[in-house]
Tab-separated table of C-alpha atoms in Angstrom:
chain	number	residue	atom	x	y	z
A	333	MET	CA	112.940	91.526	79.570
A	334	LYS	CA	115.629	89.067	80.393
A	335	ARG	CA	114.818	85.654	82.502
A	336	LYS	CA	114.394	86.752	85.474
A	337	SER	CA	112.076	85.464	88.497
A	338	GLY	CA	110.182	87.067	91.567
A	339	VAL	CA	107.552	86.744	94.088
A	340	LEU	CA	104.071	88.096	94.717
A	341	MET	CA	103.002	89.440	98.047
A	342	HIS	CA	101.109	92.960	98.899
A	343	ILE	CA	102.273	95.196	101.653
A	344	SER	CA	99.532	94.540	103.604
A	345	SER	CA	100.959	91.226	104.279
A	346	LEU	CA	104.237	91.725	105.529
A	347	TRP	CA	104.451	91.328	109.348
A	348	GLY	CA	104.498	93.997	112.049
A	349	ASP	CA	103.018	94.883	115.520
A	350	TYR	CA	100.337	97.503	114.150
A	351	SER	CA	97.118	95.040	112.268
A	352	ILE	CA	98.316	95.525	108.518
A	353	GLY	CA	101.896	95.447	106.738
A	354	SER	CA	103.466	98.973	106.253
A	355	PHE	CA	106.296	100.829	104.508
A	356	GLY	CA	109.031	100.536	108.018
A	357	LYS	CA	111.739	98.287	107.993
A	358	GLU	CA	109.741	94.662	107.128
A	359	ALA	CA	109.700	96.199	103.714
A	360	LYS	CA	113.542	95.735	103.799
A	361	GLU	CA	113.870	92.831	105.313
A	362	PHE	CA	111.491	91.700	102.707
A	363	VAL	CA	113.929	93.548	100.450
A	364	ASP	CA	116.999	91.753	101.501
A	365	PHE	CA	114.912	88.265	102.202
A	366	LEU	CA	114.194	88.412	98.200
A	367	SER	CA	117.850	88.884	97.658
A	368	GLU	CA	119.450	86.339	99.505
A	369	CYS	CA	116.894	83.715	97.315
A	370	GLY	CA	118.191	85.411	93.846
A	371	PHE	CA	115.237	86.664	92.652
A	372	SER	CA	114.882	89.788	90.656
A	373	TYR	CA	111.155	91.174	91.513
A	374	TRP	CA	108.694	92.030	94.218
A	375	GLN	CA	105.154	92.120	92.912
A	376	VAL	CA	102.828	94.381	94.984
A	377	LEU	CA	98.964	94.787	94.652
A	378	PRO	CA	97.559	98.481	93.975
A	379	PHE	CA	98.488	100.777	96.402
A	380	CYS	CA	95.198	103.066	97.086
A	381	MET	CA	92.914	102.621	99.708
A	382	VAL	CA	90.007	99.434	100.130
A	383	ASP	CA	86.812	99.544	99.693
A	384	GLU	CA	84.454	97.798	102.307
A	385	CYS	CA	85.489	94.339	101.554
A	386	ASN	CA	89.021	95.656	102.308
A	387	SER	CA	89.660	94.925	98.172
A	388	PRO	CA	91.987	97.972	96.720
A	389	TYR	CA	90.460	97.290	93.439
A	390	LYS	CA	87.319	99.798	94.288
A	391	SER	CA	89.131	102.949	95.912
A	392	TYR	CA	88.850	105.707	97.137
A	393	SER	CA	91.417	107.463	94.462
A	394	ALA	CA	93.534	105.531	91.242
A	395	PHE	CA	96.311	107.970	92.219
A	396	GLY	CA	96.165	108.441	95.980
A	397	GLY	CA	98.323	105.875	98.819
A	398	ASN	CA	96.537	103.897	101.909
A	399	PRO	CA	96.980	105.595	104.895
A	400	TYR	CA	97.420	101.865	106.926
A	401	PHE	CA	100.546	101.666	104.352
A	402	VAL	CA	102.411	104.947	106.594
A	403	ASP	CA	104.511	103.202	108.960
A	404	LEU	CA	104.002	104.461	112.972
A	405	ASN	CA	107.384	103.728	113.788
A	406	ILE	CA	108.869	106.077	111.380
A	407	LEU	CA	106.409	108.809	112.787
A	408	LYS	CA	107.937	108.402	116.269
A	409	ASP	CA	111.161	108.422	115.247
A	410	LYS	CA	110.202	111.951	113.654
A	411	GLY	CA	109.118	112.850	117.351
A	412	LEU	CA	105.255	112.851	115.875
A	413	LEU	CA	104.245	110.028	117.717
A	414	THR	CA	104.933	108.548	121.400
A	415	GLU	CA	105.692	105.018	122.927
A	416	GLU	CA	102.139	105.252	124.889
A	417	GLU	CA	100.404	106.251	121.754
A	418	LEU	CA	102.135	103.783	119.887
A	419	LYS	CA	101.093	100.840	122.400
A	420	THR	CA	97.379	101.932	121.645
A	421	GLN	CA	97.969	100.680	118.166
A	422	LEU	CA	99.343	96.949	118.675
A	423	GLN	CA	97.352	94.201	117.295
A	424	THR	CA	95.603	91.347	118.480
A	425	THR	CA	97.041	89.296	116.070
A	426	PRO	CA	99.995	88.882	113.434
A	427	TYR	CA	98.181	87.074	111.125
A	428	SER	CA	95.182	88.976	109.869
A	429	SER	CA	95.328	92.607	108.907
A	430	GLU	CA	92.866	93.780	111.044
A	431	TYR	CA	90.461	96.093	108.694
A	432	VAL	CA	87.898	96.637	111.380
A	433	ARG	CA	90.394	97.935	113.814
A	434	LEU	CA	92.194	100.218	111.423
A	435	TYR	CA	88.832	101.487	109.860
A	436	HIS	CA	88.162	103.078	112.957
A	437	THR	CA	91.320	103.984	114.839
A	438	ARG	CA	94.080	104.313	112.565
A	439	ASN	CA	93.399	108.171	110.789
A	440	GLU	CA	92.744	109.204	114.633
A	441	ILE	CA	95.925	108.938	115.365
A	442	LEU	CA	97.687	110.299	112.103
A	443	LYS	CA	95.765	113.162	112.530
A	444	LYS	CA	97.335	113.592	115.647
A	445	ALA	CA	100.705	112.758	114.235
A	446	SER	CA	99.826	115.599	111.500
A	447	GLU	CA	99.269	118.369	114.786
A	448	ARG	CA	102.926	117.659	115.339
A	449	VAL	CA	104.637	118.583	112.218
A	450	THR	CA	106.883	121.555	111.699
A	451	ASN	CA	107.428	121.053	107.954
A	452	LYS	CA	104.007	122.067	107.005
A	453	ALA	CA	104.737	123.950	104.098
A	454	GLU	CA	107.001	121.022	102.796
A	455	ILE	CA	103.857	119.146	102.976
A	456	GLU	CA	101.844	122.086	101.450
A	457	GLU	CA	104.279	122.583	98.197
A	458	PHE	CA	104.716	118.345	98.114
A	459	VAL	CA	100.711	117.733	97.478
A	460	ALA	CA	100.163	121.215	95.221
A	461	HIS	CA	103.014	119.910	92.926
A	462	ASN	CA	100.445	116.840	92.428
A	463	LYS	CA	96.903	117.700	90.945
A	464	TYR	CA	95.407	114.570	91.633
A	465	ILE	CA	96.798	113.906	94.953
A	466	GLU	CA	95.311	117.323	95.977
A	467	ASP	CA	91.903	116.480	94.584
A	468	PHE	CA	92.278	113.063	96.650
A	469	CYS	CA	92.907	115.067	99.783
A	470	MET	CA	89.813	117.736	99.187
A	471	PHE	CA	87.644	114.783	98.362
A	472	MET	CA	88.572	113.291	101.170
A	473	ALA	CA	87.831	116.168	103.924
A	474	LEU	CA	85.096	116.779	101.954
A	475	LYS	CA	83.963	113.314	102.412
A	476	SER	CA	84.323	113.819	106.290
A	477	ALA	CA	82.248	116.650	106.405
A	478	ASN	CA	79.454	115.212	104.393
A	479	GLN	CA	79.157	112.335	106.503
A	480	GLN	CA	81.204	109.646	104.453
A	481	LYS	CA	78.152	109.828	101.851
A	482	LEU	CA	78.611	109.175	98.408
A	483	TRP	CA	79.851	112.632	96.521
A	484	THR	CA	76.043	112.709	95.027
A	485	GLU	CA	74.844	113.199	97.922
A	486	TRP	CA	76.949	115.774	99.518
A	487	ASP	CA	75.201	118.985	100.854
A	488	ASN	CA	78.112	120.759	102.842
A	489	GLU	CA	80.792	122.886	101.067
A	490	SER	CA	82.629	123.522	104.635
A	491	TYR	CA	85.505	121.277	105.300
A	492	ASP	CA	87.893	121.144	108.278
A	493	GLU	CA	91.266	122.318	107.698
A	494	ALA	CA	93.080	120.280	109.481
A	495	VAL	CA	91.416	117.529	108.055
A	496	LEU	CA	92.253	118.616	104.777
A	497	PHE	CA	95.703	118.768	106.264
A	498	MET	CA	95.905	115.281	107.945
A	499	TRP	CA	95.533	113.970	104.386
A	500	LYS	CA	98.174	115.942	103.208
A	501	PHE	CA	100.531	114.872	105.670
A	502	ILE	CA	99.333	111.082	105.356
A	503	GLN	CA	100.006	111.688	101.382
A	504	TYR	CA	103.432	113.174	102.059
A	505	GLU	CA	104.748	110.643	104.120
A	506	PHE	CA	103.112	107.734	101.640
A	507	PHE	CA	104.920	108.329	98.898
A	508	ASN	CA	108.272	109.374	100.653
A	509	GLN	CA	108.110	106.486	102.825
A	510	TRP	CA	107.705	104.296	100.141
A	511	LYS	CA	110.431	105.844	97.810
A	512	SER	CA	112.957	105.084	100.506
A	513	ILE	CA	112.112	100.944	100.321
A	514	LYS	CA	112.093	101.406	96.383
A	515	ASP	CA	115.407	102.936	96.514
A	516	TYR	CA	116.813	100.659	99.173
A	517	ALA	CA	114.901	97.493	96.627
A	518	ASN	CA	116.805	98.734	93.664
A	519	SER	CA	119.981	99.347	95.754
A	520	LYS	CA	119.953	95.331	96.134
A	521	GLY	CA	118.540	94.750	92.794
A	522	ILE	CA	115.425	94.349	93.231
A	523	GLN	CA	112.760	95.866	90.910
A	524	ILE	CA	109.216	96.387	91.798
A	525	ILE	CA	105.848	95.949	89.545
A	526	GLY	CA	102.911	97.456	91.002
A	527	ASP	CA	99.204	97.047	90.073
A	528	ILE	CA	97.060	98.925	87.825
A	529	PRO	CA	93.231	98.567	88.636
A	530	ILE	CA	91.386	98.630	85.066
A	531	TYR	CA	88.273	100.450	86.978
A	532	VAL	CA	87.363	103.188	89.738
A	533	SER	CA	85.067	103.417	91.875
A	534	PHE	CA	82.052	105.087	91.273
A	535	ASP	CA	82.611	106.697	94.845
A	536	SER	CA	86.284	108.192	94.077
A	537	CYS	CA	87.766	111.317	93.566
A	538	ASP	CA	88.350	109.737	90.410
A	539	VAL	CA	85.180	110.474	88.867
A	540	TRP	CA	83.972	113.447	91.409
A	541	SER	CA	87.044	115.842	89.576
A	542	ASN	CA	86.360	113.799	86.277
A	543	LYS	CA	82.800	114.131	85.808
A	544	ASP	CA	83.191	114.312	81.422
A	545	GLN	CA	85.456	111.497	81.602
A	546	PHE	CA	83.007	108.483	82.523
A	547	LEU	CA	79.421	107.643	81.054
A	548	LEU	CA	77.015	109.095	83.817
A	549	ASN	CA	73.423	110.360	83.922
A	550	ASP	CA	72.281	113.709	83.818
A	551	LYS	CA	72.395	113.227	88.035
A	552	GLY	CA	75.810	112.068	88.075
A	553	TYR	CA	75.068	107.873	88.369
A	554	PRO	CA	76.555	105.135	86.073
A	555	VAL	CA	74.307	104.878	83.069
A	556	SER	CA	75.757	101.426	82.830
A	557	VAL	CA	78.764	99.573	85.100
A	558	ALA	CA	81.609	97.210	84.638
A	559	GLY	CA	82.038	93.503	85.370
A	560	VAL	CA	82.544	90.032	82.994
A	561	PRO	CA	80.341	87.477	82.302
A	562	PRO	CA	79.874	83.672	83.970
A	563	ASP	CA	83.520	82.249	83.974
A	564	TYR	CA	85.625	79.833	85.897
A	565	PHE	CA	85.334	81.826	88.995
A	566	SER	CA	81.842	82.878	89.056
A	567	ALA	CA	78.224	81.214	87.533
A	568	ASP	CA	76.698	84.676	87.379
A	569	GLY	CA	79.834	86.277	86.681
A	570	GLN	CA	81.087	89.542	88.614
A	571	LEU	CA	79.174	92.205	89.165
A	572	TRP	CA	82.222	94.611	90.346
A	573	GLY	CA	79.730	97.539	89.844
A	574	ASN	CA	82.247	100.294	88.851
A	575	PRO	CA	81.731	103.214	86.536
A	576	LEU	CA	82.493	102.758	82.487
A	577	TYR	CA	84.967	105.248	80.498
A	578	ASP	CA	83.413	107.678	77.867
A	579	TRP	CA	86.571	106.305	75.728
A	580	ASP	CA	84.976	108.974	73.047
A	581	LYS	CA	85.554	111.585	75.006
A	582	MET	CA	88.293	110.423	76.352
A	583	LYS	CA	89.933	109.805	72.791
A	584	LYS	CA	89.400	113.464	72.400
A	585	ASP	CA	92.474	114.936	75.140
A	586	GLY	CA	94.348	111.967	74.088
A	587	TYR	CA	93.336	109.875	76.705
A	588	ASN	CA	94.759	112.474	79.227
A	589	TRP	CA	93.567	110.828	82.731
A	590	TRP	CA	94.705	107.805	81.790
A	591	CYS	CA	98.247	108.891	80.594
A	592	ASP	CA	98.833	110.694	84.067
A	593	ARG	CA	97.665	107.333	85.418
A	594	LEU	CA	100.339	105.500	84.258
A	595	LYS	CA	102.930	108.596	84.599
A	596	HIS	CA	101.919	108.187	88.139
A	597	MET	CA	102.690	104.357	88.579
A	598	PHE	CA	106.023	104.801	87.108
A	599	THR	CA	107.173	106.976	89.942
A	600	LEU	CA	106.035	104.417	92.575
A	601	PHE	CA	107.505	101.290	90.354
A	602	ASP	CA	109.854	100.085	87.645
A	603	GLY	CA	106.959	98.089	86.079
A	604	VAL	CA	103.113	97.649	85.855
A	605	ARG	CA	100.976	95.029	85.651
A	606	ILE	CA	97.292	96.138	83.664
A	607	ASP	CA	94.673	94.569	85.525
A	608	HIS	CA	91.725	93.176	83.168
A	609	PHE	CA	93.620	94.215	79.721
A	610	ARG	CA	91.171	92.565	77.780
A	611	ALA	CA	88.611	95.760	78.473
A	612	PHE	CA	90.776	98.115	76.177
A	613	GLU	CA	89.507	95.692	72.999
A	614	SER	CA	86.368	95.100	74.271
A	615	TYR	CA	84.623	95.351	77.794
A	616	TRP	CA	81.566	93.937	79.454
A	617	SER	CA	78.945	96.525	79.941
A	618	VAL	CA	76.243	95.779	82.498
A	619	ASP	CA	72.842	98.089	82.550
A	620	ALA	CA	73.217	99.720	85.985
A	621	LYS	CA	70.071	98.279	87.372
A	622	GLU	CA	71.127	94.709	87.107
A	623	THR	CA	71.770	93.080	90.015
A	624	THR	CA	74.262	90.489	88.244
A	625	ALA	CA	76.529	90.616	85.629
A	626	ARG	CA	74.791	87.785	83.179
A	627	ASN	CA	72.821	90.331	80.803
A	628	GLY	CA	75.401	92.179	79.764
A	629	LYS	CA	77.243	92.944	76.540
A	630	TRP	CA	80.273	93.653	75.110
A	631	ILE	CA	81.427	96.472	73.805
A	632	LYS	CA	84.228	97.595	71.685
A	633	GLY	CA	87.391	99.735	73.760
A	634	PRO	CA	89.857	101.834	72.643
A	635	GLY	CA	92.046	99.048	71.242
A	636	MET	CA	96.148	100.301	70.222
A	637	ASP	CA	94.858	103.930	69.891
A	638	ILE	CA	95.544	103.703	73.858
A	639	ILE	CA	98.345	100.865	74.490
A	640	ASP	CA	100.409	102.617	71.883
A	641	LYS	CA	100.801	106.048	74.291
A	642	PHE	CA	101.317	103.384	76.788
A	643	LYS	CA	104.052	102.187	75.612
A	644	GLU	CA	105.326	105.492	74.516
A	645	ILE	CA	105.031	106.536	78.214
A	646	ALA	CA	106.914	103.056	78.932
A	647	GLY	CA	109.512	103.393	77.440
A	648	ASP	CA	111.881	100.575	78.314
A	649	LYS	CA	109.840	100.090	81.777
A	650	LEU	CA	107.741	96.865	82.065
A	651	ILE	CA	104.146	96.775	81.615
A	652	ILE	CA	102.089	93.214	81.867
A	653	ALA	CA	98.945	92.560	80.433
A	654	GLU	CA	96.675	90.596	82.895
A	655	ASP	CA	95.306	89.033	79.339
A	656	LEU	CA	93.149	86.125	81.016
A	657	GLY	CA	89.807	85.617	81.246
A	658	ASP	CA	86.895	85.023	78.278
A	659	LEU	CA	89.440	85.903	75.516
A	660	SER	CA	88.281	86.680	71.718
A	661	PRO	CA	90.687	85.907	68.512
A	662	GLU	CA	90.557	90.043	68.657
A	663	VAL	CA	91.805	89.893	72.205
A	664	MET	CA	94.643	87.709	71.576
A	665	LYS	CA	95.257	89.769	68.328
A	666	MET	CA	95.630	92.823	70.585
A	667	VAL	CA	97.930	91.532	72.755
A	668	GLU	CA	100.133	90.195	70.098
A	669	ASP	CA	99.894	93.675	68.560
A	670	SER	CA	101.277	95.302	71.856
A	671	GLY	CA	104.203	93.400	71.967
A	672	LEU	CA	103.690	93.506	75.845
A	673	PRO	CA	104.052	90.107	77.992
A	674	GLY	CA	100.888	88.268	78.986
A	675	MET	CA	100.197	86.094	81.631
A	676	ARG	CA	100.561	82.488	82.351
A	677	VAL	CA	98.678	80.799	85.277
A	678	PHE	CA	99.855	77.541	85.624
A	679	GLN	CA	96.496	76.445	87.438
A	680	PHE	CA	94.306	77.321	84.664
A	681	GLY	CA	96.458	74.627	82.451
A	682	PHE	CA	94.539	72.070	83.907
A	683	LEU	CA	90.991	72.837	83.569
A	684	GLY	CA	90.123	70.873	80.317
A	685	ASP	CA	91.699	72.171	77.383
A	686	ASP	CA	93.967	69.474	76.537
A	687	ASP	CA	96.470	71.740	74.965
A	688	SER	CA	95.772	75.133	76.763
A	689	THR	CA	98.270	78.181	76.429
A	690	HIS	CA	98.491	78.117	80.473
A	691	LEU	CA	100.609	74.890	80.627
A	692	PRO	CA	103.878	75.642	80.570
A	693	HIS	CA	105.178	73.592	77.630
A	694	ASN	CA	103.426	76.086	75.623
A	695	TYR	CA	104.771	79.403	77.267
A	696	ILE	CA	106.672	81.557	75.059
A	697	PRO	CA	109.501	83.945	76.054
A	698	ASN	CA	107.212	87.196	75.584
A	699	SER	CA	104.801	85.908	78.805
A	700	VAL	CA	105.106	86.424	82.713
A	701	ALA	CA	104.815	82.782	84.338
A	702	TYR	CA	102.507	82.813	87.685
A	703	SER	CA	101.698	79.431	89.963
A	704	GLY	CA	98.788	81.338	90.517
A	705	THR	CA	97.725	85.097	91.309
A	706	HIS	CA	95.732	86.669	94.135
A	707	ASP	CA	92.347	85.647	93.205
A	708	ASN	CA	93.611	82.110	92.743
A	709	ASN	CA	93.796	79.354	95.567
A	710	THR	CA	97.640	78.772	96.966
A	711	LEU	CA	99.021	75.821	95.453
A	712	LEU	CA	98.711	73.581	97.853
A	713	GLY	CA	95.058	74.512	97.859
A	714	TYR	CA	94.400	73.565	94.256
A	715	LEU	CA	96.506	70.589	94.779
A	716	TRP	CA	94.266	70.199	97.379
A	717	GLU	CA	91.127	70.410	95.767
A	718	LEU	CA	91.263	68.417	92.217
A	719	ASP	CA	89.809	65.869	91.645
A	720	ASP	CA	92.317	62.178	92.011
A	721	ASN	CA	92.879	62.061	88.053
A	722	THR	CA	93.564	65.753	87.273
A	723	ARG	CA	95.894	65.606	90.100
A	724	LYS	CA	97.447	62.676	89.405
A	725	LYS	CA	97.746	64.005	85.518
A	726	MET	CA	99.341	67.369	86.427
A	727	LEU	CA	102.113	65.873	88.767
A	728	ASP	CA	103.060	63.262	86.345
A	729	TYR	CA	103.314	66.029	83.943
A	730	CYS	CA	105.772	68.113	86.214
A	731	GLY	CA	107.267	64.457	86.626
A	732	TYR	CA	106.335	63.561	89.920
A	733	GLU	CA	104.944	60.386	90.697
A	734	SER	CA	104.762	59.276	94.022
A	735	PRO	CA	101.747	58.548	95.807
A	736	ASP	CA	102.710	61.314	98.474
A	737	TRP	CA	100.944	64.273	96.207
A	738	GLU	CA	101.791	66.758	99.416
A	739	ARG	CA	104.837	66.874	98.538
A	740	GLY	CA	104.569	67.223	94.868
A	741	LEU	CA	104.956	71.277	94.895
A	742	ASP	CA	108.913	71.410	94.251
A	743	SER	CA	107.836	69.931	90.950
A	744	VAL	CA	105.557	72.151	90.087
A	745	ILE	CA	107.307	74.965	90.861
A	746	LYS	CA	110.478	73.397	89.049
A	747	THR	CA	107.873	73.239	85.968
A	748	ILE	CA	107.420	76.887	85.996
A	749	PHE	CA	111.154	77.444	87.120
A	750	ARG	CA	112.124	75.797	84.182
A	751	SER	CA	109.574	77.364	81.417
A	752	SER	CA	110.131	79.504	78.550
A	753	SER	CA	108.677	82.427	80.331
A	754	ALA	CA	111.236	85.150	80.736
A	755	LEU	CA	109.686	85.866	84.033
A	756	CYS	CA	108.284	83.905	86.690
A	757	ILE	CA	106.315	84.880	90.083
A	758	LEU	CA	105.244	82.658	92.679
A	759	PRO	CA	102.861	84.036	95.692
A	760	ILE	CA	104.488	84.132	99.130
A	761	GLN	CA	102.202	81.609	99.859
A	762	ASP	CA	103.573	79.182	97.149
A	763	LEU	CA	107.163	79.928	98.740
A	764	LEU	CA	106.185	78.615	102.014
A	765	GLY	CA	104.022	75.748	101.008
A	766	TYR	CA	100.913	76.962	102.498
A	767	GLY	CA	97.271	75.531	102.172
A	768	SER	CA	93.653	77.523	101.161
A	769	ASP	CA	93.467	78.940	104.815
A	770	THR	CA	95.988	81.580	103.545
A	771	ARG	CA	94.254	82.421	100.233
A	772	LEU	CA	94.509	85.902	100.202
A	773	ASN	CA	91.150	86.762	97.251
A	774	ILE	CA	88.216	84.448	96.392
A	775	PRO	CA	86.388	86.554	93.283
A	776	GLY	CA	82.717	87.606	94.332
A	777	LYS	CA	82.996	86.421	97.847
A	778	ALA	CA	82.466	89.756	100.347
A	779	ASP	CA	83.972	88.906	103.224
A	780	GLY	CA	87.078	87.357	104.538
A	781	ASN	CA	89.510	88.285	101.931
A	782	TRP	CA	92.580	90.386	101.570
A	783	GLN	CA	93.540	89.512	105.493
A	784	TYR	CA	96.719	87.237	104.806
A	785	ARG	CA	99.579	87.915	106.896
A	786	VAL	CA	103.120	86.365	107.118
A	787	THR	CA	105.326	86.295	109.993
A	788	LYS	CA	108.896	86.721	110.342
A	789	ALA	CA	109.127	83.451	111.639
A	790	GLN	CA	107.369	81.879	108.683
A	791	LEU	CA	109.453	83.653	106.333
A	792	ASP	CA	113.020	82.649	108.344
A	793	SER	CA	111.572	79.008	107.716
A	794	ILE	CA	111.776	79.384	103.867
A	795	ASP	CA	114.691	77.277	102.310
A	796	LYS	CA	116.644	80.383	100.837
A	797	ASN	CA	119.381	77.779	99.674
A	798	LYS	CA	116.685	76.182	97.885
A	799	PHE	CA	115.532	79.019	95.954
A	800	ARG	CA	118.801	80.835	94.843
A	801	HIS	CA	119.851	77.008	93.721
A	802	TYR	CA	116.717	76.952	91.598
A	803	ASN	CA	117.419	81.082	90.120
A	804	ASN	CA	120.992	79.860	89.326
A	805	LEU	CA	119.831	76.384	87.950
A	806	TYR	CA	117.172	77.593	85.652
A	807	LYS	CA	119.490	80.726	84.609
A	808	ARG	CA	117.281	83.114	86.482
């Protein structure tokens, strides 16, 4: 990696008029902002559909695109929606993604648009060339025909052809609209980093169409599920509930499903972050009957066997190993042997270890430094919640000695910028200096997450000259 910097902001957090960010002109305006600040990377979160908690880390498909990101104005410009129909989709607030409203209204208007297309053959051909997208569209059509039940409970094999085509249309628009954004970003010198959740949802096309790749019982239900043991984020651990991979079976076919997944991601992004990377060395397995993640056990994963395949697929493209959490010496050795850059999170540097690897003086060039991740508090929220002694120590570390600690954010940001990490990434909230009310996600909390959005006026309030100066000053 060359010495660069970037911003973490999900598509859903973009501004716009229709309840959530999308692949419209706002995304290109954000690219312009990044370029004017001297940033080189835009990091996003998973592009797949969200679950009932609005999380993109538990989706109906690891390959399919989120319908909510399809830009409605583009569809209007194509003559597929009317001005009056767009007015029915106008949001009630610009500050929050309106997931409940989207759930009840967005597919309906996308279906109207799909019924007006004149390039149906082109759309059919596009989907037919990607078996995973084709499977996903069929899965969603069958799910609709079975009242949205779990696939294990389906009893109706008949589906509505119009619903199936709607999903094909959505995917066609999703991938083509995103290609336009990525091409524009690359033309402006901005590279996009995507995100790969380590696991998939049980109620997904991935499990439905690849049952032999997962640890399921005779009835098709998981024998054991994924999670993490008790940690900084949760006293009971996190019981994610995802089915676990049958790594022995996957090894026999050369990890084809995983390899296809990574190849697909590299058609969308210039680099990827692989979530919960440590699970390739060993993963936390919890009996499916458990109600918390406390009573799990570590089981060996595929290790370097699969990572070597990832590196071959990636070539010179970036893979970031999310090496956070409970790390054993074996996990640390695997990350080191992989040669992939790991993550350093400033907020983790002051948790108690006097010489944590997350303290900036310990950052190595082959790493990506973050002020915080999508799971952390904002930098200002973090400062606010620290005890007085830890806050004073942390600000002293960053060379800030004034008692007005609220003004210490720039000192923290400059400390991260001048670290040895080849790449540093700041969440958009930290560029704005916003507090915990703009936090994107609190792990283990079911409601109120993933909703934060920025407005154009807020983005315009950011001092672009300041960040361009930092990028020049610290050779990023």
